[in-house]
Structures are given as structure tokens and as C-alpha cells.
Coordinates of C-alpha atoms in Angstrom, one line a residue:
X1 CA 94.0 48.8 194.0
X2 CA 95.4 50.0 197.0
X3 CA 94.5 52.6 199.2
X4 CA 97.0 55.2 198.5
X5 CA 95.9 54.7 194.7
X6 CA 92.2 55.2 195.8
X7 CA 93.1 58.4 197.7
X8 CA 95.3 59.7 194.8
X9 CA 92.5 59.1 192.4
X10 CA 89.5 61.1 194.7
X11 CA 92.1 63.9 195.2
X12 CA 92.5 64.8 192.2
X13 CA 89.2 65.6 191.0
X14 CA 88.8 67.7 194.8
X15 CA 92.0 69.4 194.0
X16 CA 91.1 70.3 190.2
X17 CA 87.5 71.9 191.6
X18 CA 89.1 73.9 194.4
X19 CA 91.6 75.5 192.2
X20 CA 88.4 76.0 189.8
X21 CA 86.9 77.6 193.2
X22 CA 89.9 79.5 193.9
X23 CA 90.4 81.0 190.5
X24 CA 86.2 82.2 190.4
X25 CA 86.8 83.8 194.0
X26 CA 89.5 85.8 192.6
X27 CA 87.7 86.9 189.9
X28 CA 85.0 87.8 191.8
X29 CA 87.5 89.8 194.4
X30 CA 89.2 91.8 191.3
X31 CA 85.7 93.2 190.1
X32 CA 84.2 93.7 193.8
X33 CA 88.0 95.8 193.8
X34 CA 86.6 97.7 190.5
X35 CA 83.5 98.2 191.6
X36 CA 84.7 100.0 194.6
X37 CA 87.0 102.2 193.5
X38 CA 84.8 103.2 190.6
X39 CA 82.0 104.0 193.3
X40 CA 84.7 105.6 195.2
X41 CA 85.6 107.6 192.5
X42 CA 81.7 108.6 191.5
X43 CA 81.5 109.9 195.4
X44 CA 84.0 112.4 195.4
X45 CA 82.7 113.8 191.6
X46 CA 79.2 113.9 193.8
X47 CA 80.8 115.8 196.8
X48 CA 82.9 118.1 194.3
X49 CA 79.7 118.9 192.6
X50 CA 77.9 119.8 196.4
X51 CA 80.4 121.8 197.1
X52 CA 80.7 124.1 194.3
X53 CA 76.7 123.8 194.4
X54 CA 77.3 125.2 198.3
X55 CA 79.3 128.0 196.9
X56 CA 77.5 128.8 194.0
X57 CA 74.4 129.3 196.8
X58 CA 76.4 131.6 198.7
X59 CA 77.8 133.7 196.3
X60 CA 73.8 134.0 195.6
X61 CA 73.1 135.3 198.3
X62 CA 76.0 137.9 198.7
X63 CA 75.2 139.3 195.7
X64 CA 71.0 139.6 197.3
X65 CA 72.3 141.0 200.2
X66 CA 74.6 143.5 198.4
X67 CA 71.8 144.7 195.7
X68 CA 69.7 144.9 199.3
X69 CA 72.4 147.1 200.8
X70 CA 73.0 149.5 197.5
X71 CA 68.8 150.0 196.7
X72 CA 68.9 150.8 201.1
X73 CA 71.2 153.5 200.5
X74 CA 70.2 154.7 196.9
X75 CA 66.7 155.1 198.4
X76 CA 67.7 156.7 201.4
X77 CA 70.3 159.2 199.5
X78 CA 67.0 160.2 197.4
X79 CA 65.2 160.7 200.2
X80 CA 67.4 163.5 201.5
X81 CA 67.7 165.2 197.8
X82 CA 65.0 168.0 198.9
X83 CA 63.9 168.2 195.2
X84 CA 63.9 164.6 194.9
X85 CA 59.7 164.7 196.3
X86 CA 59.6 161.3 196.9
X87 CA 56.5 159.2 196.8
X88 CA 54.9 156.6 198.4
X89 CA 56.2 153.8 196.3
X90 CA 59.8 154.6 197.4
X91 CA 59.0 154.7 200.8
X92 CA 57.2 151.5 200.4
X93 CA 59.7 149.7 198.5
X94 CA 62.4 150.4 201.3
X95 CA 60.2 148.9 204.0
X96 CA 59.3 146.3 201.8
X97 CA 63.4 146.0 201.2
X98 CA 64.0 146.0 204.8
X99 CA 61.3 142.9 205.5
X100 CA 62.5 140.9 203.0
X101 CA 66.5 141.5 204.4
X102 CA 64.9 140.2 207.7
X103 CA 63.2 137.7 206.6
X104 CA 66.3 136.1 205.1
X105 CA 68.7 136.4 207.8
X106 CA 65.7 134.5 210.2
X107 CA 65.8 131.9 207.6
X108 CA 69.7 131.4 207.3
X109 CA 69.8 131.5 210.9
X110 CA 67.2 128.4 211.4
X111 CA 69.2 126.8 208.4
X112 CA 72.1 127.2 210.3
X113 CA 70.4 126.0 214.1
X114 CA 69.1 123.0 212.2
X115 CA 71.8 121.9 210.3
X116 CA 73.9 122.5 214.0
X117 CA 71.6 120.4 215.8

């Protein structure tokens, strides 16, 4: 044998394993490919979701601060009625209104310094 038969012969087998190689590493590209644009795809359901989750939150509180607002001014329109005789429970329950009002905006507001900062 000669040598260009001997290198013929020991490229072969190294030629039929690296296109073996070559076709595995695409196959393994085409599903790394999938797997990323699935994920891809299940992140922006996720940040859809957080979004209308955000919204749905602050229509929440809008309608707590506007049922806030309307018992502040029924309770104060009562409280002018001079044959209303209002008690002690309505007086209570507009202070008691009042803190909790306050006590929410202080807690948005550090919400909003932390998520800021």
C-alpha cells in the first residue's frame, strides 16, 4: 500500500464521524433555538399577566379611595342635617375613615420611595 491509499483509508472513517458530529450539533442548535423562543414566549405571557395584575391593583385602590371620599362627604353632609342628631359612632367612623386614608397614602408613598431607590 502506499501512502496516499493509507491516508485515504484513515480519512474516511474521520470524515464519516465529523459529519456524524456535525449533524448531532445541529440538532442540538435547532432545539436550544426552540427552547428559547418558547421561553421567550412564556416571558412575555408572565409580564402580560404582571401587568394587568398592576392594573387590576390600582383600579383597587381607586375604587378604596373613592368609597373613602363618598362615606367623607355622606358623613359630613349628615352632620350638618340639624335633625340628623348624630352620634358618636358616626363621628368615630369618620376619624376612623380619615386614619385609614392616611395610612394608605404613607404606605403607597414608601412603596413608591422603595421601588425608586
Amino acid at each position: 500500500m502506499d501512502v496516499t491509499a493509507i491516508i485515504i483509508a484513515a480519512s474516511i472513517p474521520s470524515a464519516m464521524t465529523g459529519f456524524c458530529f456535525w449533524l448531532i450539533e445541529q440538532k442540538i442548535q435547532k432545539r436550544a433555538d426552540k427552547e428559547r423562543e418558547e421561553r421567550e414566549a412564556r416571558q412575555k405571557k408572565v409580564d402580560e399577566r404582571e401587568r394587568a395584575r398592576e392594573q387590576t391593583e390600582l383600579c383597587i385602590i381607586n375604587c378604596v379611595n373613592a368609597s373613602l371620599a363618598l362615606g367623607e362627604a355622606t358623613a359630613r353632609a349628615v352632620q350638618r342635617i340639624p335633625d340628623a342628631h348624630c352620634n358618636g359612632d358616626m363621628h368615630a367612623a369618620l376619624e376612623y375613615a380619615q386614619k385609614v386614608k392616611h395610612e394608605q397614602k404613607n404606605f403607597l408613598n414608601e412603596q413608591a420611595i422603595k421601588s425608586v431607590i
